[in-house]
GROMACS .gro file of C-alpha atoms in nm:
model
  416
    1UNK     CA    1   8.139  11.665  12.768
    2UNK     CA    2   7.955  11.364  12.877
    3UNK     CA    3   7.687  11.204  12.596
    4UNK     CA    4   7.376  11.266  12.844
    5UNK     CA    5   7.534  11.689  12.867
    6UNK     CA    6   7.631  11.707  12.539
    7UNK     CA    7   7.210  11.602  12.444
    8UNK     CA    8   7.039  11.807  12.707
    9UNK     CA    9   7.281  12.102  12.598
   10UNK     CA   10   7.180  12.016  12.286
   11UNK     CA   11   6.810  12.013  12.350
   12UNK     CA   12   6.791  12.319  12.548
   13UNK     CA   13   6.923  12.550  12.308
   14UNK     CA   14   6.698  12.362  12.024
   15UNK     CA   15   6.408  12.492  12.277
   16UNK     CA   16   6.572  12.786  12.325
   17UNK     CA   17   6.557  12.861  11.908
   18UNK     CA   18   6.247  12.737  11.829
   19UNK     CA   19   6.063  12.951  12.130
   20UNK     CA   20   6.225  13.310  12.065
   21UNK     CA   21   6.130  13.207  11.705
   22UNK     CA   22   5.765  13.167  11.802
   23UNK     CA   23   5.820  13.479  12.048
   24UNK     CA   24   5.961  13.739  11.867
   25UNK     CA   25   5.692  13.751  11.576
   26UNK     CA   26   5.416  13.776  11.833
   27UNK     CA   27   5.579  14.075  12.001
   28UNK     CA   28   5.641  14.262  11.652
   29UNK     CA   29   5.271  14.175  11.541
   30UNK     CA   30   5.141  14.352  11.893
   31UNK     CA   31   5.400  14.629  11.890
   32UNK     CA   32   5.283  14.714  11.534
   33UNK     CA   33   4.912  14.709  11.599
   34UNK     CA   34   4.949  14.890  11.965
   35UNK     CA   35   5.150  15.142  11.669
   36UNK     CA   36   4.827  15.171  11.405
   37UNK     CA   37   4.541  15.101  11.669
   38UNK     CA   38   4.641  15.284  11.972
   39UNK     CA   39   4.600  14.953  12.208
   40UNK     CA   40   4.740  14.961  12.476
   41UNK     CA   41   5.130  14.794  12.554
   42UNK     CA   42   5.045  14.638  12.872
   43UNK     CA   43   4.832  14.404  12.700
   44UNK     CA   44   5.150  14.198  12.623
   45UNK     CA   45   5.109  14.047  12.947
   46UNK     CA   46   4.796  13.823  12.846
   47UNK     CA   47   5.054  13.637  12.633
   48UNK     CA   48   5.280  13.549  12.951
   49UNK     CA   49   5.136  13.254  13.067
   50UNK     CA   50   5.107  13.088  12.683
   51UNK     CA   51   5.520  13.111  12.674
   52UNK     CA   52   5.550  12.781  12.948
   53UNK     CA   53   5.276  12.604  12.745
   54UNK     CA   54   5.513  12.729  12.403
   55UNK     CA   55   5.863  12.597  12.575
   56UNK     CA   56   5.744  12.291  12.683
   57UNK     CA   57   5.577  12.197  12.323
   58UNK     CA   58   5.892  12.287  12.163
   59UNK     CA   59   6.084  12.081  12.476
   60UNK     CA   60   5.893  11.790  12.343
   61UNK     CA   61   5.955  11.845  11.967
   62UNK     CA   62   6.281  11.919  11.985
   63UNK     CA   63   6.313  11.545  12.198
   64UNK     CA   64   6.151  11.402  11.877
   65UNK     CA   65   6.398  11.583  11.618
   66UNK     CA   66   6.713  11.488  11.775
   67UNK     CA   67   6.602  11.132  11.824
   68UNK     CA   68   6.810  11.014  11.492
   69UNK     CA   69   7.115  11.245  11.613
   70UNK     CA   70   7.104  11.053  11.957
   71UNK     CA   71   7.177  10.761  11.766
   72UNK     CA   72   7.404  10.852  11.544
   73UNK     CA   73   7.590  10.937  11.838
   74UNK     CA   74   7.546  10.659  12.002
   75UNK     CA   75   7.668  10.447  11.727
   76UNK     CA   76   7.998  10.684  11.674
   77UNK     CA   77   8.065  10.612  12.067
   78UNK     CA   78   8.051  10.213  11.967
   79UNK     CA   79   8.277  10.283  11.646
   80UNK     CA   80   8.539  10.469  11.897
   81UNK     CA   81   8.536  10.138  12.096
   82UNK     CA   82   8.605   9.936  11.770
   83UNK     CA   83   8.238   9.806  11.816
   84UNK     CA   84   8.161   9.824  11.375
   85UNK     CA   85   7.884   9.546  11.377
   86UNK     CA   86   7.584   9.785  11.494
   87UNK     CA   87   7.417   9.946  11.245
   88UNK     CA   88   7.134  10.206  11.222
   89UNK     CA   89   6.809  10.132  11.130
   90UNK     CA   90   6.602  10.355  10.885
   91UNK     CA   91   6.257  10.389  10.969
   92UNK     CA   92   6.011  10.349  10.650
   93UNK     CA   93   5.833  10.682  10.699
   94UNK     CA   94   6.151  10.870  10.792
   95UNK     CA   95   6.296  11.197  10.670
   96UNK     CA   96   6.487  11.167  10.408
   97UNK     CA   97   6.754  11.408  10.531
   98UNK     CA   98   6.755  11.154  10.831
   99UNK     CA   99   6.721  10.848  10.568
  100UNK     CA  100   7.023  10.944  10.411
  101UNK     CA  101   7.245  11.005  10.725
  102UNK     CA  102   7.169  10.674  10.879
  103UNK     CA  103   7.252  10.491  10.502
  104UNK     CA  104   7.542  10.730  10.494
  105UNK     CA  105   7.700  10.604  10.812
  106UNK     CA  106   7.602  10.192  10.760
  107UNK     CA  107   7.822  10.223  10.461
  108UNK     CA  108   8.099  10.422  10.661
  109UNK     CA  109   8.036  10.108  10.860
  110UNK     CA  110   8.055   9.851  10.602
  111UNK     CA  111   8.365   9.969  10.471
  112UNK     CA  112   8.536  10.006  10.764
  113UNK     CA  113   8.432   9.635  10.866
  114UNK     CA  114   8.533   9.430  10.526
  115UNK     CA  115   8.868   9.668  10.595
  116UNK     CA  116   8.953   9.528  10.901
  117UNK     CA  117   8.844   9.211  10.824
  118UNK     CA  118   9.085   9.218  10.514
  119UNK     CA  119   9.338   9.383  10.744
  120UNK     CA  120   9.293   9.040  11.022
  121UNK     CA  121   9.301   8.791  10.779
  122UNK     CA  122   9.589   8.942  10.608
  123UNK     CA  123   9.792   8.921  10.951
  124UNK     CA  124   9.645   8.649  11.006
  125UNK     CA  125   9.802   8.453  10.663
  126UNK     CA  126  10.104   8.646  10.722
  127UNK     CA  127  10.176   8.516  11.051
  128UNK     CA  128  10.124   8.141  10.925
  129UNK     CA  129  10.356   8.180  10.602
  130UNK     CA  130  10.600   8.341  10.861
  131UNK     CA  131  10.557   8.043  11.134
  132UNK     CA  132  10.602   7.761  10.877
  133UNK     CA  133  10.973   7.837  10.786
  134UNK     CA  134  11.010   7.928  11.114
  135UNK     CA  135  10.900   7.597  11.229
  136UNK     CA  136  11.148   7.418  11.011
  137UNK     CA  137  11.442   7.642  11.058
  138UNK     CA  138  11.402   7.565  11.442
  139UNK     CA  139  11.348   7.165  11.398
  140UNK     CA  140  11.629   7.083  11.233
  141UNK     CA  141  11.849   7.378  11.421
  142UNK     CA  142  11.743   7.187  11.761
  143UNK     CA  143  11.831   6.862  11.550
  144UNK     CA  144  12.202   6.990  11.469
  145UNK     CA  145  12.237   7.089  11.839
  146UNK     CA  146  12.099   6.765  12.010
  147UNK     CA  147  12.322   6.581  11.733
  148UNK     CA  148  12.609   6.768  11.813
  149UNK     CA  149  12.929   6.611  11.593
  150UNK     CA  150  12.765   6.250  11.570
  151UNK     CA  151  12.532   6.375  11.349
  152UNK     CA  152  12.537   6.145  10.997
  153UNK     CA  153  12.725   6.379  10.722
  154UNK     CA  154  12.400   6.324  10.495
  155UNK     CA  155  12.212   6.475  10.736
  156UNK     CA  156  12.372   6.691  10.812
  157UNK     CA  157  12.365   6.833  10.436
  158UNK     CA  158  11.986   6.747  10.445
  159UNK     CA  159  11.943   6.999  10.757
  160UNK     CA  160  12.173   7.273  10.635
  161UNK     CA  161  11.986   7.245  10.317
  162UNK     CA  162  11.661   7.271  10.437
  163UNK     CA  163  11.773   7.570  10.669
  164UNK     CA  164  11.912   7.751  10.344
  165UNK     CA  165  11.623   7.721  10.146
  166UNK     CA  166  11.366   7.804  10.438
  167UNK     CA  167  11.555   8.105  10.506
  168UNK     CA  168  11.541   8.214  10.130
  169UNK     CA  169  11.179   8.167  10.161
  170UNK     CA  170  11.142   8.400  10.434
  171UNK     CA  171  11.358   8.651  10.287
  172UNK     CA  172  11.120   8.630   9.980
  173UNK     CA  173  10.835   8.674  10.183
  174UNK     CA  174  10.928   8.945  10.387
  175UNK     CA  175  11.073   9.145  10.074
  176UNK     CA  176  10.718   9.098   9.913
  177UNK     CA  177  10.531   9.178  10.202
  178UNK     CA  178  10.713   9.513  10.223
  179UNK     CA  179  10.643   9.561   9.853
  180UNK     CA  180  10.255   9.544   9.882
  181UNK     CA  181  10.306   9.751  10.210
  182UNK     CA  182  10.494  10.038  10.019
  183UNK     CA  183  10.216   9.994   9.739
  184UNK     CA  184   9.974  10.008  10.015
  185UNK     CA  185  10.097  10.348  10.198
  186UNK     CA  186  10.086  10.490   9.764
  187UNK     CA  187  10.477  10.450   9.779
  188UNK     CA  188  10.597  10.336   9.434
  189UNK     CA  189  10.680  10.001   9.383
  190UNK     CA  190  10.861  10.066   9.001
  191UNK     CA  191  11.146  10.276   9.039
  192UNK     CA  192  11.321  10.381   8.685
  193UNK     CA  193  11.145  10.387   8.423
  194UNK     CA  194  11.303  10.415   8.099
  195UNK     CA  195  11.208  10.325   7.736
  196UNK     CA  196  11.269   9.978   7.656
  197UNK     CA  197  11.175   9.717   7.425
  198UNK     CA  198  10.982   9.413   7.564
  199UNK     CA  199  11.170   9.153   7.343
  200UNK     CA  200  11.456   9.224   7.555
  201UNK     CA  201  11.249   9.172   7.889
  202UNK     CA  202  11.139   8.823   7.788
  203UNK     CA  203  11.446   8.725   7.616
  204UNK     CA  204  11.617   8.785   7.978
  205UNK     CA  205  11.348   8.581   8.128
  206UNK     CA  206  11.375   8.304   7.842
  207UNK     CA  207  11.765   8.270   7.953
  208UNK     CA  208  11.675   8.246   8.329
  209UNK     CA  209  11.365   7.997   8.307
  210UNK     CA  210  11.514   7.769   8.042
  211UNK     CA  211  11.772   7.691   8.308
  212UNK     CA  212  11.560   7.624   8.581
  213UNK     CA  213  11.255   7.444   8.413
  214UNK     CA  214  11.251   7.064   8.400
  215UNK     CA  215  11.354   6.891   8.057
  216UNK     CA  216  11.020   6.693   8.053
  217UNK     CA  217  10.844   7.024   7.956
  218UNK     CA  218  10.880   7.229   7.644
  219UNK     CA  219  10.968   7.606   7.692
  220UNK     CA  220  10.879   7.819   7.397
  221UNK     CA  221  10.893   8.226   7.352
  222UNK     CA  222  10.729   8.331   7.028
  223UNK     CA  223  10.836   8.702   6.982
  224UNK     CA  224  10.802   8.987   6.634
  225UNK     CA  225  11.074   9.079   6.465
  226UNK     CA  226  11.023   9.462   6.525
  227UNK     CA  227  11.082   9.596   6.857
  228UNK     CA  228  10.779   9.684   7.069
  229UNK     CA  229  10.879   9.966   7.292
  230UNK     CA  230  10.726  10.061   7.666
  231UNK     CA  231  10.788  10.278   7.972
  232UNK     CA  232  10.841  10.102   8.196
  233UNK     CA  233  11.080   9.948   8.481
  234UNK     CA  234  11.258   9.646   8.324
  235UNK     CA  235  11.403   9.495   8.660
  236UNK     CA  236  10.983   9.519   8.770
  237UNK     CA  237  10.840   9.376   8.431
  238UNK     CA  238  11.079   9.087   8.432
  239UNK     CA  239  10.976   8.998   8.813
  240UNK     CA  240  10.619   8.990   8.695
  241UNK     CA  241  10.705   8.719   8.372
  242UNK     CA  242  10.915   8.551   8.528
  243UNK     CA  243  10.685   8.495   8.857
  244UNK     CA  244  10.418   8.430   8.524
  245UNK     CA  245  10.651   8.142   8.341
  246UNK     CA  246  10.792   8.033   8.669
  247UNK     CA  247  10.402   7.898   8.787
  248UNK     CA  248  10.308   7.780   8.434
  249UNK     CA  249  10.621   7.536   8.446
  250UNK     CA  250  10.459   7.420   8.787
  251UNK     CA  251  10.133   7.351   8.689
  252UNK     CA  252  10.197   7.213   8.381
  253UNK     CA  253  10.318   6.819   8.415
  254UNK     CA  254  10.554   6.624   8.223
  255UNK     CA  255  10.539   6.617   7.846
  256UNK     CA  256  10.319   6.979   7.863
  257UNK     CA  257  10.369   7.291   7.718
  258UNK     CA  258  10.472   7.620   7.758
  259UNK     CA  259  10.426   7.929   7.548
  260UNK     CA  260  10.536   8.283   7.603
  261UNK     CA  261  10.430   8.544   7.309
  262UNK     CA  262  10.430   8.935   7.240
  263UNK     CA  263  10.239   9.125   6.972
  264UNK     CA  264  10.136   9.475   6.966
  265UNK     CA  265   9.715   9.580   6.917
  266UNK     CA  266   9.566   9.883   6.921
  267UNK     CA  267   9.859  10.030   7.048
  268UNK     CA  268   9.901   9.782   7.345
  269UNK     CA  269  10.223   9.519   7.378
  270UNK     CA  270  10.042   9.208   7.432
  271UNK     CA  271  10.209   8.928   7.633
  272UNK     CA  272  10.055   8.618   7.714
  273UNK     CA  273  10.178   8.306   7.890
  274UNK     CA  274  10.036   8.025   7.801
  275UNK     CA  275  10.041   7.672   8.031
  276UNK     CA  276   9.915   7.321   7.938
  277UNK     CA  277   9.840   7.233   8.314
  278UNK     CA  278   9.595   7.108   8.547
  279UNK     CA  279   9.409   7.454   8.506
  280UNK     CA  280   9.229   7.668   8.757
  281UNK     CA  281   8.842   7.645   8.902
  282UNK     CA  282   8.592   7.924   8.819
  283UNK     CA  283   8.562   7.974   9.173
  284UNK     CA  284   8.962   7.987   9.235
  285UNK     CA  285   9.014   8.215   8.909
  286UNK     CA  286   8.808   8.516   9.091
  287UNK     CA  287   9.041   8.502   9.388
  288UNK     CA  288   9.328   8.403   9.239
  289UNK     CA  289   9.519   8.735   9.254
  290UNK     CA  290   9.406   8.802   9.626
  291UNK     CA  291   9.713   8.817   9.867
  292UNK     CA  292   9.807   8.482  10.027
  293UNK     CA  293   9.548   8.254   9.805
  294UNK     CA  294   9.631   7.969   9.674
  295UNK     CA  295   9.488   7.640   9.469
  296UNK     CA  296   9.343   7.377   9.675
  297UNK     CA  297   9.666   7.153   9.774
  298UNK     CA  298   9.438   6.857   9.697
  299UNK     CA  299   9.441   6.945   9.286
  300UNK     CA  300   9.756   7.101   9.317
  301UNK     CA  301  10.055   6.959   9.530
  302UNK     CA  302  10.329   7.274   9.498
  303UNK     CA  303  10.252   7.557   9.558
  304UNK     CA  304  10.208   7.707   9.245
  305UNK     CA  305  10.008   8.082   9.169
  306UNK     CA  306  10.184   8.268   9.421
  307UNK     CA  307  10.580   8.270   9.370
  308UNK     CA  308  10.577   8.022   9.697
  309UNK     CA  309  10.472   8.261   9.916
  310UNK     CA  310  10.083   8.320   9.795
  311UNK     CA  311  10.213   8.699   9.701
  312UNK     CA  312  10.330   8.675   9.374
  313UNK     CA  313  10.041   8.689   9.183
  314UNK     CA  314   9.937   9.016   9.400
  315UNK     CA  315  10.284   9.188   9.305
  316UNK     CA  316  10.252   9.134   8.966
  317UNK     CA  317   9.908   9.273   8.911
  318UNK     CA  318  10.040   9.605   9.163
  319UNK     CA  319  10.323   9.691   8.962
  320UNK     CA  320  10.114   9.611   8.614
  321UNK     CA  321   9.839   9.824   8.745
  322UNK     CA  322  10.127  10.073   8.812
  323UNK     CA  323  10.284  10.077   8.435
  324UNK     CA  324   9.922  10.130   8.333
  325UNK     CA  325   9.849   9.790   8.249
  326UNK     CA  326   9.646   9.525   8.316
  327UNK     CA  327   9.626   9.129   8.356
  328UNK     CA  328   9.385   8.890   8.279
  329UNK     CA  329   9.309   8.527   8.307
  330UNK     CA  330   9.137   8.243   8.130
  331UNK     CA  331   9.171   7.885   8.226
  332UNK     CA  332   8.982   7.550   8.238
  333UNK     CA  333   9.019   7.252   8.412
  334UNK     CA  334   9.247   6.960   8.288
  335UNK     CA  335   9.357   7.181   7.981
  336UNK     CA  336   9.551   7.480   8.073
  337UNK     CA  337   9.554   7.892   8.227
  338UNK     CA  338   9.635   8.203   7.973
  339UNK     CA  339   9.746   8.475   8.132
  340UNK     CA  340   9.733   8.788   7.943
  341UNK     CA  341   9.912   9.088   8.019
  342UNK     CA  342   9.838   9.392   7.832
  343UNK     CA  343  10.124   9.750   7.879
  344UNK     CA  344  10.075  10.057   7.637
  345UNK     CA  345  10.291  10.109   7.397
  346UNK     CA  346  10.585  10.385   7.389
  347UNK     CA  347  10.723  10.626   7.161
  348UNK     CA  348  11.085  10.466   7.102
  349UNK     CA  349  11.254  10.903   7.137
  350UNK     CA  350  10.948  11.042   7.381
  351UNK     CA  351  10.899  10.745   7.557
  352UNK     CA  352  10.498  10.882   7.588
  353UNK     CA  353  10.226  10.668   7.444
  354UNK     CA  354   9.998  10.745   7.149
  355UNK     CA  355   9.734  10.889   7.435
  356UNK     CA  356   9.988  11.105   7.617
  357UNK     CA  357  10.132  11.232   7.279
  358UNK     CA  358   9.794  11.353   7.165
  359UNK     CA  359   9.707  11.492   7.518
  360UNK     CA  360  10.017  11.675   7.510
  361UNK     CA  361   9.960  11.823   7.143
  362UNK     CA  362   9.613  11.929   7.249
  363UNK     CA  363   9.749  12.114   7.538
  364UNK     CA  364  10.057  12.285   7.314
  365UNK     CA  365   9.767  12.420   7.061
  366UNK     CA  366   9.516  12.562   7.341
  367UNK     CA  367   9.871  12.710   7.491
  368UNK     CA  368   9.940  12.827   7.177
  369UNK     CA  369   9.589  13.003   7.097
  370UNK     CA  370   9.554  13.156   7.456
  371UNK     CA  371   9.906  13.343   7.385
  372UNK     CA  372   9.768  13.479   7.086
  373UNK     CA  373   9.469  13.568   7.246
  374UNK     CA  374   9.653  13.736   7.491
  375UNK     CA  375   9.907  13.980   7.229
  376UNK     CA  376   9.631  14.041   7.054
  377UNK     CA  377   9.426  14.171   7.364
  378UNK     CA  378   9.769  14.332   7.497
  379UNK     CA  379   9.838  14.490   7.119
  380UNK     CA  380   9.434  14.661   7.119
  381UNK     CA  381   9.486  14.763   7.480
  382UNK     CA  382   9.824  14.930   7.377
  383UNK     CA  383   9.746  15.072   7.013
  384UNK     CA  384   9.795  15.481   6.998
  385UNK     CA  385   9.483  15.686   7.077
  386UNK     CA  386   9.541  15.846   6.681
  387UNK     CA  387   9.568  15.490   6.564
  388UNK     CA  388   9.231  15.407   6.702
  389UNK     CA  389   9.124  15.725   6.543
  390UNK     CA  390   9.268  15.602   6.151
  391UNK     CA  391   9.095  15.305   6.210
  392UNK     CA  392   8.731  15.438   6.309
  393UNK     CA  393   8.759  15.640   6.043
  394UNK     CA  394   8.872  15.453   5.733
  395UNK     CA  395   8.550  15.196   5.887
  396UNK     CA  396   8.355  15.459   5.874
  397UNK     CA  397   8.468  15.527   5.508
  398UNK     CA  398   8.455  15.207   5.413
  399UNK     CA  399   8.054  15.218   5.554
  400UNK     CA  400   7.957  15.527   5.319
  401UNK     CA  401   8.171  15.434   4.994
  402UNK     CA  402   7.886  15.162   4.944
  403UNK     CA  403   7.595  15.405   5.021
  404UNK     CA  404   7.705  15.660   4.775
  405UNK     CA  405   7.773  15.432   4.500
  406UNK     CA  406   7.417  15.337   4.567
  407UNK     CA  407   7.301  15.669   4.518
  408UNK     CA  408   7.495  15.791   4.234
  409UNK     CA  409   7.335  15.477   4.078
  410UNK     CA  410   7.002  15.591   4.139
  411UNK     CA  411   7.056  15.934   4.059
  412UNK     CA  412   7.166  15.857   3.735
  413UNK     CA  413   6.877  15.598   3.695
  414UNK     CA  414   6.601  15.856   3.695
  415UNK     CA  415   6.786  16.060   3.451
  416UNK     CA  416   6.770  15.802   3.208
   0.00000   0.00000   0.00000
């Protein structure tokens, strides 16, 4: 049905309601006093000509009333067409039924619109990370092929290099794209989880970074003595420190610093990794975990804070957020970034944490006291009619014993 049908149906039968509702009580008022006074019924008819005058009023209010559905519909027609920048206006001396409808849909709107925008620039960064490696993989390809076996032999390594580590980079990128697209769709991103302790984690990311970082800057992991235990997916942890340690090395120069620590509070293992760099801007720190963002190239010339591919970042804080965890940041300019990344701690046999332990005793006890509650109901509803009988009766002797004691006292009272 066409907009202009569907609103003229609409209207008619609006006309229709509100008429047969001014109608009918008019005919049950005369039927009633033609009933008590003995008027006559064919005075009905002097009402006839009043029900045009009575259709076309409500013709005319019903216009008015579905004025803010008319646009509403209007305005879902443009959202079918992907056309999300209208919006609906709300009069000042509205209805508030109305009034909230019209805000209703605007923020239908404006969620649907900083969506898609997030959706088109997210594409939109996507398709330049995946054009850049492109770019180079196809320059020096077209290099090797115009070359042919002339080509110098130190080139040659140069290209072949280049193409090798271009191609890793696109493998990365793709591989973390479909992460945050699983994590996206609510498909989980940790797989195993198991109860392990988090000196292990970072000790296997002390062995891998200690290899890789330069010798100019000091690599230190500051860990207890006594195991702090999570649940959690170790291969999934140890992508998030490492992608942590890996971008303090790079944005912390020559003679810097470093640090990697764990301590348990209030029940939390508490890992922070700590970087003597360049530091990040207030304004970069509140987008710093956004999906392809990166630090001005002008302060920073790698590309640090994002694993190479502007993702990393992103991953870590989905699979933190999906151990339960959380990560925060604190950094200044010129002196250095914390980041701070906080997992609850886990019972080393139950693997639960002190929260799930105590919700799960809680729910043992109130299982516990409903079963009672239930035998005991089941025993009363079951108990032998003669039982019953013992019982109302010994009550009932226990009820007089007292009253006759009483009166044997006084008895014996006024015979004194």
């Amino acid at each position: 049905m066409l907009k202009a049908e569907w609103t003229k149906s609409m209207r008619a039968r609006m006309t229709l309601v509100m008429s047969l509702s001014s109608v009918v009580p008019v005919v049950i008022c005369h039927l009633i006093v033609v009933g008590t006074s003995g008027a006559r019924f064919s005075d009905i008819v002097w009402y006839l000509p009043l029900i045009p005058v009575l259709i076309a009023i409500n013709w005319f209010l019903s216009g008015i009333i579905l004025i803010p559905l008319r646009q509403l519909l209007q305005a879902t027609t443009k959202l079918a067409n992907m056309d999300i920048r209208q919006r609906l206006e709300v009069e000042p001396n509205e209805l508030l039924e109305t009034a909230e409808l019209r805000k209703s849909f605007n923020k239908l709107l404006n969620r649907l619109e900083e969506s898609l925008n997030i959706q088109c620039q997210f594409v939109a960064d996507a398709s330049h990370e995946l054009r850049t490696p492109l770019t180079s993989i196809q320059g020096y390809t077209k290099l090797l092929l115009r070359r042919g076996q002339s080509i110098d032999g130190h080139l040659l390594a140069e290209a072949l290099q280049t193409i090798s580590d271009e191609s890793g980079r696109l493998i990365r990128l793709v591989s973390d794209l479909l992460q945050l697209a699983r994590a996206d769709a609510g498909q989980a991103i940790i797989n195993q989880q198991d109860v392990i302790d988090a000196r292990d984690v970072l000790a296997s990311v002390e062995d891998t970074v200690t290899v890789i970082a330069p010798e100019q800057i000091e690599i230190q992991f500051i860990m207890p003595s006594q195991p702090i235990f999570v649940f959690a997916d170790s291969d999934r942890l140890k992508q998030v420190f490492l992608n942590l340690t890996n971008n303090a090395i790079k944005a912390t120069q020559a003679g810097g610093k470093v640090t990697v620590t764990l301590r348990m509070s209030n029940n939390q293992a508490i890992i922070r990794v700590i970087d003597t760099g360049i530091g990040i801007a207030p304004a970069d720190q509140q987008r710093i975990f956004d999906r392809f963002y990166r630090v001005e190239r002008s302060r920073v010339k790698s590309r640090i804070y994002g694993g190479g591919t502007g993702l990393g970042l992103a991953i870590a804080l989905t699979i933190i957020k999906a151990h339960g965890g959380s990560i925060d940041l604190e950094s200044e300019l010129n002196k250095g970034s914390t980041f701070t990344v906080r997992l609850p701690v886990a019972d080393e046999k139950t693997g639960k944490s002190d929260t799930e332990k105590k919700r799960t005793a809680e729910l043992a006890r109130l299982e516990a006291q409903e079963k009672q509650d239930r035998q005991k109901e089941t025993k009363d509803q079951t108990r032998d009619p003669r039982d019953q009988r013992d019982q109302r009766g010994q009550n009932q002797k226990d009820q007089r014993e007292p009253r006759e004691k009483e009166a044997a006292t006084a008895v014996q009272e006024q015979q004194d």
